[in-house]
Each structure stands twice: as structure tokens, then as C-alpha cells.
CSV table of C-alpha atoms and ligand atoms in Angstrom, one decimal:
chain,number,residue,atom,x,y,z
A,205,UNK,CA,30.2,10.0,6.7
A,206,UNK,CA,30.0,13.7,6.8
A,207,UNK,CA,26.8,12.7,9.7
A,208,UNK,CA,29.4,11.3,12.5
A,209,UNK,CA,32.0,14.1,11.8
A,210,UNK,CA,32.0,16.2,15.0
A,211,UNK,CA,30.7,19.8,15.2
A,212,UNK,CA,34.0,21.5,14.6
A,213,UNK,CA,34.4,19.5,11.8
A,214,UNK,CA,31.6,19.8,10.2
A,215,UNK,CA,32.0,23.9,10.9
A,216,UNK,CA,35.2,23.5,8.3
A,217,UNK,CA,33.6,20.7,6.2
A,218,UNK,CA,30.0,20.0,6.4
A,219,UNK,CA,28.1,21.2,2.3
A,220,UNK,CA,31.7,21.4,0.8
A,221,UNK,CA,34.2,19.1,-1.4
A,222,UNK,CA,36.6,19.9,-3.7
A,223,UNK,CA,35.1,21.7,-7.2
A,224,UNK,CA,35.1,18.4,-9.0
A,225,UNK,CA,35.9,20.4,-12.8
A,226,UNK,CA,38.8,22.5,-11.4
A,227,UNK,CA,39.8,20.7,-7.9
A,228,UNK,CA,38.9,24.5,-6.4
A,229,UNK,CA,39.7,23.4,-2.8
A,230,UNK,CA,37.6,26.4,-1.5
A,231,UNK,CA,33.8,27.0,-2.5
A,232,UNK,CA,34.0,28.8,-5.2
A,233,UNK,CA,31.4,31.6,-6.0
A,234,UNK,CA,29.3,30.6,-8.4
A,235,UNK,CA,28.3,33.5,-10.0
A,236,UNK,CA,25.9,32.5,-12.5
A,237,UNK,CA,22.2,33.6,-13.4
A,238,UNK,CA,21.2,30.6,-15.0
A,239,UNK,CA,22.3,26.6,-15.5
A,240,UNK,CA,22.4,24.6,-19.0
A,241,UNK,CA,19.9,22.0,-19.1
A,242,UNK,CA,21.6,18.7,-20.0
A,243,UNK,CA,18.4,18.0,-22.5
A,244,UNK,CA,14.6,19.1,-22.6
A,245,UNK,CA,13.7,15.7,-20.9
A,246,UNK,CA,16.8,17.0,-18.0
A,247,UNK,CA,14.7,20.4,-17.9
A,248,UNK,CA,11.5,19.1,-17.7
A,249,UNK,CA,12.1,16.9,-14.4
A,250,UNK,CA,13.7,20.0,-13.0
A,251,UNK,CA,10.8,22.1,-13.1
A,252,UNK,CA,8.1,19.1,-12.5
A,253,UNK,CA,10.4,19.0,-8.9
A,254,UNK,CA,11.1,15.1,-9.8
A,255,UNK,CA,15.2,15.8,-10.0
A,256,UNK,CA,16.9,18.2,-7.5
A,257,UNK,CA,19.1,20.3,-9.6
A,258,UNK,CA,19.9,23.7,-10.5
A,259,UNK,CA,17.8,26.3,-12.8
A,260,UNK,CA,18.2,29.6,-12.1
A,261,UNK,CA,19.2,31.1,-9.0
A,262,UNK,CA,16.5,32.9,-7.7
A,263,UNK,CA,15.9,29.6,-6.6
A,264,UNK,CA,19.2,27.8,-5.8
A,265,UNK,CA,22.9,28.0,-6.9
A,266,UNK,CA,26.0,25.8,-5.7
A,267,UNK,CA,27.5,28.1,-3.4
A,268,UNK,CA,24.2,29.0,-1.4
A,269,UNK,CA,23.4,25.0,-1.7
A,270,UNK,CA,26.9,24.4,0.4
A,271,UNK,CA,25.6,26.8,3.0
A,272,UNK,CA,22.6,25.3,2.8
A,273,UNK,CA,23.9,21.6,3.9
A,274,UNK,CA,26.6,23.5,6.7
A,275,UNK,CA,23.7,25.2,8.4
A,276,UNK,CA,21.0,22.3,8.2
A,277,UNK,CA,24.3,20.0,9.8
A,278,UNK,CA,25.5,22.4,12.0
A,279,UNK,CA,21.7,23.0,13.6
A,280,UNK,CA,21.0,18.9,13.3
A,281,UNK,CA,18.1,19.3,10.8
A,282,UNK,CA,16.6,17.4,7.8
A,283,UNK,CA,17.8,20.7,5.5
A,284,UNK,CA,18.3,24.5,4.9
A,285,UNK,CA,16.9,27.4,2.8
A,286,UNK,CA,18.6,30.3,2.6
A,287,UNK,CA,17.5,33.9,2.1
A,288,UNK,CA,18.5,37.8,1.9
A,289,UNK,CA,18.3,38.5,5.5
A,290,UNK,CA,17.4,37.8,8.9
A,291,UNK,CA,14.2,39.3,8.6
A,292,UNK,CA,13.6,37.6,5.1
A,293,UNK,CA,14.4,34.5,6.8
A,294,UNK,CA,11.4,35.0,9.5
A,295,UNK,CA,8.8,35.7,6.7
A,296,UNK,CA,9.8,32.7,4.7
A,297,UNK,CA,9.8,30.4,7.7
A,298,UNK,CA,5.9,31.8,8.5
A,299,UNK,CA,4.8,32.0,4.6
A,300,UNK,CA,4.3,28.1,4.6
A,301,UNK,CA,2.3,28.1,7.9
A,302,UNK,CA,0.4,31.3,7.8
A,303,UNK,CA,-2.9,32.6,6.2
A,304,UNK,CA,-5.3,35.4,6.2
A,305,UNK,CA,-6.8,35.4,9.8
A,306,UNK,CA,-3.9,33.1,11.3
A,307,UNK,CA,-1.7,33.8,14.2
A,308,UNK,CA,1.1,33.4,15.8
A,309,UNK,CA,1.8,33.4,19.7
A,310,UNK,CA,5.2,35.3,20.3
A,311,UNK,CA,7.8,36.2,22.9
A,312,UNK,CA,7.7,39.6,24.1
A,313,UNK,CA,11.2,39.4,24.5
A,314,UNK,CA,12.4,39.7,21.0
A,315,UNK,CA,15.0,41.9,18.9
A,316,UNK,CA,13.7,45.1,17.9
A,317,UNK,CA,13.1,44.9,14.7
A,318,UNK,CA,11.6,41.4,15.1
A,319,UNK,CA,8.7,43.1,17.7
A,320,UNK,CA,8.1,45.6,14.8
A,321,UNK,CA,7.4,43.5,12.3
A,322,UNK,CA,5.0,41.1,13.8
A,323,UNK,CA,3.1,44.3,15.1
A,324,UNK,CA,2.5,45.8,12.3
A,325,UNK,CA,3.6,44.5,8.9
A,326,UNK,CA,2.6,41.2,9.1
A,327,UNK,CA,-0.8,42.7,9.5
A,328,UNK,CA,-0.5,43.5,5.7
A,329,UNK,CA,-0.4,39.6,4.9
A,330,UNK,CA,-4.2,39.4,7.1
A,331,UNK,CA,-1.1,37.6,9.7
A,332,UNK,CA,-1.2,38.5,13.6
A,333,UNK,CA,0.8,38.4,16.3
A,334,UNK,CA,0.2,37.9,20.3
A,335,UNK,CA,3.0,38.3,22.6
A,336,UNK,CA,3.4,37.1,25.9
A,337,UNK,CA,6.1,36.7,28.5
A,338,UNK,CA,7.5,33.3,28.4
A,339,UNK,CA,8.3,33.0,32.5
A,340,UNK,CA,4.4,32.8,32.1
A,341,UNK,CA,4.0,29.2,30.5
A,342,UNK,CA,-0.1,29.6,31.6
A,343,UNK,CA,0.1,32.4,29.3
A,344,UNK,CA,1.6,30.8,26.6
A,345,UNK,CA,-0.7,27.6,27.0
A,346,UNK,CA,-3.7,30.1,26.6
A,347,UNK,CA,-2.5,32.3,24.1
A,348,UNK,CA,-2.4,29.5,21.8
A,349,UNK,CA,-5.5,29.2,19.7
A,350,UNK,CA,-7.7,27.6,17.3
A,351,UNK,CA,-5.9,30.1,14.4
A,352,UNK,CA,-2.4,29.7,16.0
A,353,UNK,CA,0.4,28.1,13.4
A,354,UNK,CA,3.3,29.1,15.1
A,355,UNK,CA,5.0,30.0,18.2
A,356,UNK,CA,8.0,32.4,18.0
A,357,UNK,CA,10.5,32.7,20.4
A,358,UNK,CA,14.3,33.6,20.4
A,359,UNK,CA,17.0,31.6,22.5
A,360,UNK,CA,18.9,34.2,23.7
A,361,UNK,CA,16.8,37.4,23.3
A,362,UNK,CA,18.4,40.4,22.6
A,363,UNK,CA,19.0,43.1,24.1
A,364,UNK,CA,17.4,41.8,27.1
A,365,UNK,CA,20.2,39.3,28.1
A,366,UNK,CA,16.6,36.2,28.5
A,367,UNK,CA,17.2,33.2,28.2
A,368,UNK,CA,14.6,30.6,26.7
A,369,UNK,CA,13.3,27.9,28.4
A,370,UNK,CA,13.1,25.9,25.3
A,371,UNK,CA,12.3,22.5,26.2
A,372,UNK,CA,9.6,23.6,28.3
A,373,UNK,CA,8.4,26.3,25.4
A,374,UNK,CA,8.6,23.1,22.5
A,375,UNK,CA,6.5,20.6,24.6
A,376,UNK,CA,3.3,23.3,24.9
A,377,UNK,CA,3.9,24.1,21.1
A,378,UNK,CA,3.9,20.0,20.5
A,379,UNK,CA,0.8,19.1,22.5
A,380,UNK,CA,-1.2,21.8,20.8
A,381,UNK,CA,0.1,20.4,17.6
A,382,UNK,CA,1.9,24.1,16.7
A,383,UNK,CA,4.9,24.3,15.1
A,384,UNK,CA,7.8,25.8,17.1
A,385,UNK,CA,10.5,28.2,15.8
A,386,UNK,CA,13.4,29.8,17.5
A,387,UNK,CA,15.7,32.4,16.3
A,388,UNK,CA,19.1,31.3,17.5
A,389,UNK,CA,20.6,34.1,16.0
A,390,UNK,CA,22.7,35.2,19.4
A,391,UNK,CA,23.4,31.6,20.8
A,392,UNK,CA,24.5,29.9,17.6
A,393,UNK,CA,24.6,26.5,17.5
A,394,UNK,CA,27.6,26.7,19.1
A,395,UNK,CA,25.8,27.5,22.7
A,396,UNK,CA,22.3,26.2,21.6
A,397,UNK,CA,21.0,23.7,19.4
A,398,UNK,CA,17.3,24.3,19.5
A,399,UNK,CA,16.3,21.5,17.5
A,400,UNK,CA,17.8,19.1,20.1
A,401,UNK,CA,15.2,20.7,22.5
A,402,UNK,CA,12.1,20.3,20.2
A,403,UNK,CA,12.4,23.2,18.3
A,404,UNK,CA,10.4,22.3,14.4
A,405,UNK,CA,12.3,25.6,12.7
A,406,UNK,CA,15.5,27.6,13.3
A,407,UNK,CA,16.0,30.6,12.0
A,408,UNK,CA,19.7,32.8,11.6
A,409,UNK,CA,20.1,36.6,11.0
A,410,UNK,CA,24.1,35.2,9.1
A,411,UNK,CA,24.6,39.4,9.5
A,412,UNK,CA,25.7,38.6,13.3
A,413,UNK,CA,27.6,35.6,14.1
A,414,UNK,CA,27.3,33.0,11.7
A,415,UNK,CA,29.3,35.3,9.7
A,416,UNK,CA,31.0,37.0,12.6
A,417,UNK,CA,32.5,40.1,10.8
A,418,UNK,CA,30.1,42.7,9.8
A,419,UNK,CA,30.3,41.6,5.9
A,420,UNK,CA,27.0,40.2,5.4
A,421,UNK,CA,23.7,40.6,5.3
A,422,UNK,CA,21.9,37.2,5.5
A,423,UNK,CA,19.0,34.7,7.1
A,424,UNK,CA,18.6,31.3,7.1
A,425,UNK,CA,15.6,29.0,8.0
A,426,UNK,CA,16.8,25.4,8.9
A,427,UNK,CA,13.9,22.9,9.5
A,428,UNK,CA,14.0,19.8,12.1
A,429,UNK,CA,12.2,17.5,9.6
A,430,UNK,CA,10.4,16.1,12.0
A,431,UNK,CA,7.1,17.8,12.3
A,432,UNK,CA,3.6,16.0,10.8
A,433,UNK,CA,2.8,18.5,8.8
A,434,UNK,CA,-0.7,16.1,7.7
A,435,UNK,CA,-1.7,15.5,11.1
A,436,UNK,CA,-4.2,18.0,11.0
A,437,UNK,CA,-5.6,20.1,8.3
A,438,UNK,CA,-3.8,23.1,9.5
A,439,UNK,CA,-1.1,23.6,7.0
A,440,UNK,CA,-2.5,22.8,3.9
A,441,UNK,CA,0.6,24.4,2.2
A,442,UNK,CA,2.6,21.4,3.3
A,443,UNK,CA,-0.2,19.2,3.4
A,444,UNK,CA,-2.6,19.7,0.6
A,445,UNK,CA,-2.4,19.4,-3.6
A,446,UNK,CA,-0.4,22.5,-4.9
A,447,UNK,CA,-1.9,23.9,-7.9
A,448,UNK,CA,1.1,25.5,-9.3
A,449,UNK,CA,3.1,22.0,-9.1
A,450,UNK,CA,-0.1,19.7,-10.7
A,451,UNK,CA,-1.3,18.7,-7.7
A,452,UNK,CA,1.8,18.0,-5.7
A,453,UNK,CA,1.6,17.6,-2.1
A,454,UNK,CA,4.7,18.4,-0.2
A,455,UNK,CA,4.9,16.6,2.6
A,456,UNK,CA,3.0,13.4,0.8
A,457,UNK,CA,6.1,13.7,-1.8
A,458,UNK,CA,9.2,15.2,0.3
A,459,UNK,CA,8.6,13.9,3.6
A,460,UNK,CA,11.1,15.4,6.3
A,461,UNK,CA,12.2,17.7,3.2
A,462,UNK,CA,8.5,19.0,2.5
A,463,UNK,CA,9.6,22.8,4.5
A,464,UNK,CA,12.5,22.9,2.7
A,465,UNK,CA,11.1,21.8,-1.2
A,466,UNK,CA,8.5,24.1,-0.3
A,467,UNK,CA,10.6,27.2,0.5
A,468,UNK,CA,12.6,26.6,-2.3
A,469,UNK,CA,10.2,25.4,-4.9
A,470,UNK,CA,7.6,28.2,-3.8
A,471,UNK,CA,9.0,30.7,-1.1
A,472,UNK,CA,12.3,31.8,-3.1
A,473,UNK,CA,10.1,31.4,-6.3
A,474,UNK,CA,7.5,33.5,-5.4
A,475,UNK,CA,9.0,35.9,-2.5
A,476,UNK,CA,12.2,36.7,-4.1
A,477,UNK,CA,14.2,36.8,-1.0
A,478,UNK,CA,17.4,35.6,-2.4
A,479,UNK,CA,20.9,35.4,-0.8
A,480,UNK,CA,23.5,36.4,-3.2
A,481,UNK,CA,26.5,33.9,-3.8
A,482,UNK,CA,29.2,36.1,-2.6
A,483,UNK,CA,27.5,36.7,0.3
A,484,UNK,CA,27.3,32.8,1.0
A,485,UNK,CA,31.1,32.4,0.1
A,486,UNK,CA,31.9,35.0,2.9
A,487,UNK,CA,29.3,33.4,5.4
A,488,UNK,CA,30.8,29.8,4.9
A,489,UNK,CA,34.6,31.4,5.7
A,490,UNK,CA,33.0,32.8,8.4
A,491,UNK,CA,31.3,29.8,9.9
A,492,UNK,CA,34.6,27.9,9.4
A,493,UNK,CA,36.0,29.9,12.8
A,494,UNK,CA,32.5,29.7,14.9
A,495,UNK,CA,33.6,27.4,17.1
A,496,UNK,CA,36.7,29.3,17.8
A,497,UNK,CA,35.2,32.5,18.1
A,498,UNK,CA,32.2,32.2,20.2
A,499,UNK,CA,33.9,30.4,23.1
A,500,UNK,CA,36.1,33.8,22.9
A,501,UNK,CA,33.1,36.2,22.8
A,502,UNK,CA,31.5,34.5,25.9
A,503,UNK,CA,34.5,34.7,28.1
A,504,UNK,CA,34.8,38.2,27.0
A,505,UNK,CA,31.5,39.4,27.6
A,506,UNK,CA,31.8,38.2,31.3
A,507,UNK,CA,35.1,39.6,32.0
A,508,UNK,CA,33.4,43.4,30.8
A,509,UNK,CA,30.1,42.3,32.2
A,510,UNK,CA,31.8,41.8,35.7
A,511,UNK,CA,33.7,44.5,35.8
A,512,UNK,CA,31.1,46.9,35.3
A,513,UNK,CA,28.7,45.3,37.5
A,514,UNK,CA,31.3,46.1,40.7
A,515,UNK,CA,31.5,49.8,39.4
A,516,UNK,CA,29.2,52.4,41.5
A,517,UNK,CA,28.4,54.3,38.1
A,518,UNK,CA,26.5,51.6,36.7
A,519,UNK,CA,22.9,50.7,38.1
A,520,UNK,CA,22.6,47.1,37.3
A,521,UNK,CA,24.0,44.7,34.5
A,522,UNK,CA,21.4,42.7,32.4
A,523,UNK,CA,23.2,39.3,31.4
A,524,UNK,CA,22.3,36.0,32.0
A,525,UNK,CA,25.8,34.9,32.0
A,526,UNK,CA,26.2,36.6,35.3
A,527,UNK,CA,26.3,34.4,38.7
A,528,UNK,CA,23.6,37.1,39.8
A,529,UNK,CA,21.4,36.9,37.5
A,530,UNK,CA,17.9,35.6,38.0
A,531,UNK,CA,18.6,33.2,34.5
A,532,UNK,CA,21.7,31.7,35.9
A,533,UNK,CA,20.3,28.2,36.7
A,534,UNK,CA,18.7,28.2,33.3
A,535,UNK,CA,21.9,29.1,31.9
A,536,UNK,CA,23.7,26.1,33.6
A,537,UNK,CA,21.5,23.9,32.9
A,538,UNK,CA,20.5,24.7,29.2
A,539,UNK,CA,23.1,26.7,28.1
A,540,UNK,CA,26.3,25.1,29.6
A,541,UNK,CA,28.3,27.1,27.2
A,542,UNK,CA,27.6,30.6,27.8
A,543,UNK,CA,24.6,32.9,27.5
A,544,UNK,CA,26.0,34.4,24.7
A,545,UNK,CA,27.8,37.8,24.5
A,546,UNK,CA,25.2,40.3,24.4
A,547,UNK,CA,24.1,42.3,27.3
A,548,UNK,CA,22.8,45.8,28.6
A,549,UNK,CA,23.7,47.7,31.2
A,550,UNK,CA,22.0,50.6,33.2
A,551,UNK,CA,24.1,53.8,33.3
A,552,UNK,CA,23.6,56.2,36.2
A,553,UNK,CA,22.4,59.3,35.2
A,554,UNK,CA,19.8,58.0,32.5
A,555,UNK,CA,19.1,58.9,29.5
A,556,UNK,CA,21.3,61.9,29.0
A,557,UNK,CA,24.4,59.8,30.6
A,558,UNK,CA,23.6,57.0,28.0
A,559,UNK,CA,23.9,59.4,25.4
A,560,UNK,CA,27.4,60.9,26.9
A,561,UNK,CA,28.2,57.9,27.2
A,562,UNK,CA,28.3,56.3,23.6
A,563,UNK,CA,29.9,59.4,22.2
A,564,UNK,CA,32.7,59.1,24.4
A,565,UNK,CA,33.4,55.8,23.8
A,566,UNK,CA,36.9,54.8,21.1
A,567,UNK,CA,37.4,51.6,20.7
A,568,UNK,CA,33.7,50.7,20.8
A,569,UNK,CA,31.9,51.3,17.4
A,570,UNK,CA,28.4,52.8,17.6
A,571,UNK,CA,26.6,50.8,15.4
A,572,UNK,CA,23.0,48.8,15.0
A,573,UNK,CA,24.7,45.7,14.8
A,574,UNK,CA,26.0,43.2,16.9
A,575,UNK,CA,27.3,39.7,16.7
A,576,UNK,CA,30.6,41.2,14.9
A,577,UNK,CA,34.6,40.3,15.9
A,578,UNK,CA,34.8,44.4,17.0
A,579,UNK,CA,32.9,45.3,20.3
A,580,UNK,CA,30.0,47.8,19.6
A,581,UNK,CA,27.6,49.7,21.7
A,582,UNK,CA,24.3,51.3,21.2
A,583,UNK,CA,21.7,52.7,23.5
A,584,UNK,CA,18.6,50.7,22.3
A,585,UNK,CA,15.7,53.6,23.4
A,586,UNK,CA,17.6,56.2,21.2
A,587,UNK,CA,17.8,53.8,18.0
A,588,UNK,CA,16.8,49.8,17.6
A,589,UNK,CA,14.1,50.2,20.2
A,590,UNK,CA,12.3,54.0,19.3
A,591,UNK,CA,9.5,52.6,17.4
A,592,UNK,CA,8.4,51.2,19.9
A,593,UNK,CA,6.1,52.5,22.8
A,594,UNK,CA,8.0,53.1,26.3
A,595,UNK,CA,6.1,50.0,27.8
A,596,UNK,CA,7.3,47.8,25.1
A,597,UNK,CA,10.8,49.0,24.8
A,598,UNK,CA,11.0,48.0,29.0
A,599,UNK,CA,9.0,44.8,27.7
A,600,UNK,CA,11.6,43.9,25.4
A,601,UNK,CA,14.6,45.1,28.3
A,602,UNK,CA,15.3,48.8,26.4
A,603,UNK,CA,14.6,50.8,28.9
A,604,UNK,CA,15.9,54.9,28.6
A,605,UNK,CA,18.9,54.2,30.6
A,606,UNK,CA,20.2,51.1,28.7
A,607,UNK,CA,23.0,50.6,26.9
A,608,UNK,CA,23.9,47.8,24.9
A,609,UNK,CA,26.8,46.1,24.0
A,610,UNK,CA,27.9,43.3,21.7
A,611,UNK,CA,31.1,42.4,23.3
A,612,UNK,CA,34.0,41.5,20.3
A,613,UNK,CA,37.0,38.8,20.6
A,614,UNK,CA,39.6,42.1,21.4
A,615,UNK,CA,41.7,41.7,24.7
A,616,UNK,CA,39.2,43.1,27.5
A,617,UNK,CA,41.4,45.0,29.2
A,618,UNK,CA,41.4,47.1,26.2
A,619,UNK,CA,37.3,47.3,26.3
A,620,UNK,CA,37.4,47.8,30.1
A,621,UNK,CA,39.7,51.0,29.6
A,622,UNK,CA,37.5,52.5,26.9
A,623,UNK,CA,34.4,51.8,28.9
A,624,UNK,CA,36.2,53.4,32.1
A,625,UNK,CA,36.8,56.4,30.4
A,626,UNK,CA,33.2,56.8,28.5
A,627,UNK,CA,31.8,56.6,32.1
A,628,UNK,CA,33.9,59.3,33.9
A,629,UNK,CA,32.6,61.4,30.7
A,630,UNK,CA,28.8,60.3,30.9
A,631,UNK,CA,29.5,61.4,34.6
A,632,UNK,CA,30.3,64.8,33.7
B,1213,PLP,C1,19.7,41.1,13.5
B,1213,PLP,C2,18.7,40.2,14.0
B,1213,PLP,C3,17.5,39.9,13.2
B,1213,PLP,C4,17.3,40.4,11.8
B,1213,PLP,O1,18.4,40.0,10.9
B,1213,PLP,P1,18.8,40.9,9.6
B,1213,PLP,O2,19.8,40.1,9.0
B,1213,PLP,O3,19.3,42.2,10.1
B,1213,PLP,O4,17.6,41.1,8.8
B,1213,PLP,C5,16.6,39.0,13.7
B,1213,PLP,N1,16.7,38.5,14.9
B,1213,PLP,C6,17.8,38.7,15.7
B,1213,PLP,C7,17.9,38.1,17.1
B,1213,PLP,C8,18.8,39.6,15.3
B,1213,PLP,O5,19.8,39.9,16.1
């Protein structure tokens, strides 16, 4: 029933029912280690994986379970895994795929932190990463190798203001038999539902909007179910006898669930990269009002994005949401309902004016976050992006005279005057 409820339904209801011992009308946080086995038979089939149920909750617990089946509805896919963060949530969605010597072909266009990663820790794992611009699909085609297990992209990337070209991205991951995963963390799946478009995995930062109010620190991997994971003998995680569950092969035994078992049963098991229950209780309240919120954020982020656009102290405004921007028939046509609320702008001046600027500003928070109910800024070459070398950081749209903002669900006249008077001061 819950599969024909419509999305902002399922945003309210989808994973949740009434606490059947207490008639808890809310999800309550279970706040529990461990679970009592009914019998040592009971406890057995738990750990032999031939009963879904709970055991400790490292590896699952009710509240993160109700998340779990909101996210996986929400996205349209076969089921969800949780985990302690966006970032956690990239590594778990790679660990089943990966292996010493593997790769995986990326956007160059990708947050910060994200770019950082795949240069240089994943290296640890014997993992690498090639990036390449996705407006060059010959690039991508060759990129993708004889090693490659994944191809990484974002839908809308941040800070850039990019948007994806998914369905055109899924079908060169499909015909070389590569999984493809998006990050929707800035679209949501209230602007973009990635597995629609072919996408095999979707990952969430829940920090940013899924959440929506700077509470949380969270990730998510959802998976499509629908990816042959035995087709080839590439991902013999998924496809070939595990020796820590007597042989077991996922995707023989779990079918369309075989990612999910897998992170569960061996990811959270092994990794550790657990979300906490009370973080899951705050992200499902928060969920509750995404459909509300993000139509609010969008309409916002235009109004700003307009306005500075038409002022002769700003350079240029990066957002694809704009009518002038070179992503604006993308937007229309994959992206109907908004490219997000994300964007950077170029401040006359430079550097030193971006600077100015941010510590002028009131009502904008400077913070590294974004994807939060209050508007914040941050100037992305200073902070996010100073890892990386100056080519990269105008790779990946961070550029010295960029400043970013993550445009809030406030009245914009009231962002419009703060940003009016941070730019006289950045003037002077
Ligand atoms: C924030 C963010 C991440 C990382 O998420 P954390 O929850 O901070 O680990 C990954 N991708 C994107 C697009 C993000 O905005």
C-alpha cells in the first residue's frame, strides 16, 4: 500500500507505523545496544542471515531501520543502509565494488571534501580515482577501464552550480557494465530522482537537506536493486561465496537486496560507520517537511541569485537555476523543479573583497555547511576548497573570488539587504 502512496506521503509515512507495544505515534528512539533473542534457534538464523531481525546495533536498530525504508521509498529503490556521514556513506557504497588496484572514473565537479578523498585517501585502500569533466562524454567513455567498478558523479555539484546529465552519464556506465552512483545530496529527491534516470546507487550527506536544520551529521547509500551484479566476474563481493557467511553469495541469495545485505551484514559489521538512533529520529522529522521546504529554498535562491546578478559589484553569478546560464536547458528538461539552492557568485575586487565580504555579512552565518533552513555563506578558496591546488579548486568552480551561498527558507528581502550591505563593505 505504502508503494502507491504519493511522494509527500510517503515523506510523512513511508518506514513508520505506530509502536505496536506502546501505540508511540512518533518513531521512537530506540536507544538500545543490544536485542533479546527470542531462543538460541531465534539467534542462530539471525546471525546465519536466514531471518532479518535485530542483533546489535552496530548493525541495525528500529529507528535507523525506519529511515532506512523512507529513504529507499523516497529515492524509488529496492532498499537503504544507513551510515555516520556523508562521507561514510561514499566509502560504504565503494567498499562492495572496490579492490586493491580498482578504479573509479569521477566527476571533476564534486564537493570538496568528496575531490579530497578520492585523491588521496582512497589510495590507502590500493583504490584510485580518475576524474574528468562530464560535458566531455568521449572522456568519460575512455576513462572507463578494464579496473573501473564505479563511476561517481553528483547531480547538482556543489559549489559549482553543474548540473548532471544523468541519463546520458547512466547509459555509458550501463554499456560498460559499471555501476553508476550519484550523490543527490543538493537535489534531493525532491528535484532529482537519480535512480529513475539509471542511476544503480544513491548516496545522501542527511547533514544538508534531508535533515534540513543543521542537527545532524549523517549519510545514506540507497541502491536501485536492479543491477546484475553476476554478469561478470567483476564484483565478486556481491557475486562470489563469502567466507565469513559459509559460503553465501549475496546476490545468488538476496537478489535486488544483495547491496543492501551486504552493507549491512558486512560493511556496518566490519567498517563501523554507524548512524546513531537519535540522529535518525531527528533526520525522519526532518524529512517529514522536504517537500515543503525545498520548493521554498529554490524560489529563494533565484530571487537572491537574480538580484545580484543585475548588481555592477558582482562579476558573474554561477547557478544553473538562472535563465543565463549555460545549464538552463538541462535544467528544464531534467530538473523541472529547480537546480537546487546552492550557488557562487564572483565578487569584484577578488580575493580580498570575498574576504570583506563574509565578515560583513549579519544575517548570513559563515559556516562549512549548507543545505540548512538559515542562509550561510562561505568563500570556498579560503576554506572547503584550500586543499586543493588552484587548478582544481577552478576545476571544481572555487575560484579566489567566489563566494558561496546556501540560500535558507528566510524572507529574501531580508537576505538581499544583508548581502547589499556586505557588498558596499567588501567595496571599501
Ligand atoms: C556535505 C557533503 C558531503 C559529505 O557529507 P558529510 O555528512 O559532511 O560527511 C558529500 N557530498 C556532498 C555533495 C555534500 O554536500
Amino acid at each position: 500500500m505504502s508503494d502507491q502512496w504519493k511522494f509527500e506521503t510517503q515523506a510523512v509515512h513511508a518506514g513508520a507505523a505506530p509502536d505496536p507495544v506502546t501505540g508511540a505515534r512518533q518513531v521512537p528512539i530506540y536507544q538500545t545496544t543490544a536485542y533479546q533473542f527470542r531462543d538460541a534457534d531465534h539467534a542462530a538464523r539471525l546471525f546465519n542471515l536466514q531471518e532479518v531481525g535485530y542483533i546489535y546495533s552496530r548493525l541495525t536498530n528500529p529507528t535507523i531501520q525506519a529511515l532506512q525504508a523512507r529513504l529507499a521509498a523516497l529515492e524509488g529503490g529496492a532498499g537503504a543502509v544507513c551510515c555516520s556521514s556523508g562521507h561514510a556513506a561514499q566509502i560504504m557504497a565503494l567498499f562492495p565494488l572496490m579492490g586493491p588496484g580498482r578504479n573509479l572514473v569521477a566527476s571533476s565537479r564534486l564537493y570538496g571534501g568528496t575531490l579530497t578523498q578520492f585523491s588521496h585517501t582512497i589510495r590507502r585502500f590500493g583504490w584510485s580515482a580518475k576524474f574528468v569533466d562530464l560535458d566531455d562524454l568521449d572522456a568519460l567513455r575512455a576513462a572507463i577501464d578494464e579496473d573501473t567498478r564505479a563511476v561517481f558523479i553528483e547531480s547538482i555539484s556543489n559549489p559549482g552550480g553543474y548540473v548532471t546529465d544523468i541519463p546520458a552519464v547512466a547509459e555509458i556506465a550501463s554499456s560498460a557494465g559499471v555501476p553508476l552512483i550519484v550523490d543527490n545530496t543538493l537535489a534531493t529527491p525532491v528535484l532529482c530522482r537519480p535512480i529513475e534516470m539509471g542511476a544503480t546507487l544513491v548516496v545522501h550527506s542527511l547533514t544538508k537537506y534531508m535533515t534540513g536544520n543543521g542537527t545532524v551529521t549523517g549519510g545514506a547509500v540507497i541502491d536501485s536493486g536492479s543491477f546484475d551484479w553476476s554478469a561478470s566476474d567483476r564484483f565478486p563481493s556481491l557475486s562470489a561465496p563469502e567466507p565469513a557467511y559459509h559460503g553465501l553469495k549475496f546476490h545468488e541469495t538476496f537478489g535486488p537486496a544483495a547491496f543492501t545485505f551486504h552493507a549491512i551484514a558486512i560493511g556496518l559489521r566490519d567498517l563501523g560507520m554507524t548512524l546513531n538512533p537519535q540522529a535518525a529520529h531527528y533526520t525522519l522529522m526532518g524529512i517529514e517537511t522536504l517537500p515543503l521546504r525545498m520548493p521554498r529554498h529554490v524560489e529563494n535562491a533565484r530571487t537572491v541569485a537574480e538580484w545580484l546578478e543585475a548588481d555592477p559589484r558582482v562579476t558573474s553569478v554561477t547557478y544553473a537555476g538562472l535563465p543565463s546560464s549555460p545549464y538552463a536547458d538541462r535544467v528544464a528538461e531534467l530538473y523541472p523543479r529547480g537546480a537546487g539552492a546552492l550557488f557562487s557568485f564572483a565578487v569584484r575586487g577578488g580575493y580580498d573583497a570575498c574576504v570583506r565580504l563574509i565578515g560583513a555579512l549579519k544575517l548570513f552565518s559563515h559556516v562549512a555547511n549548507l543545505g540548512d533552513t538559515r542562509s550561510l555563506a562561505i568563500h570556498p578558496a579560503s576554506t572547503t576548497h584550500r586543499q586543493l591546488t588552484e587548478a582544481q579548486q577552478t576545476a571544481a568552480g572555487a575560484s579566489p573570488d567566489l563566494v558561496r551561498l546556501s540560500i535558507g527558507i528566510e524572507d529574501p528581502s531580508d537576505l538581499i539587504a544583508d548581502l547589499d550591505q556586505a557588498l558596499t563593505a567588501a567595496a571599501g
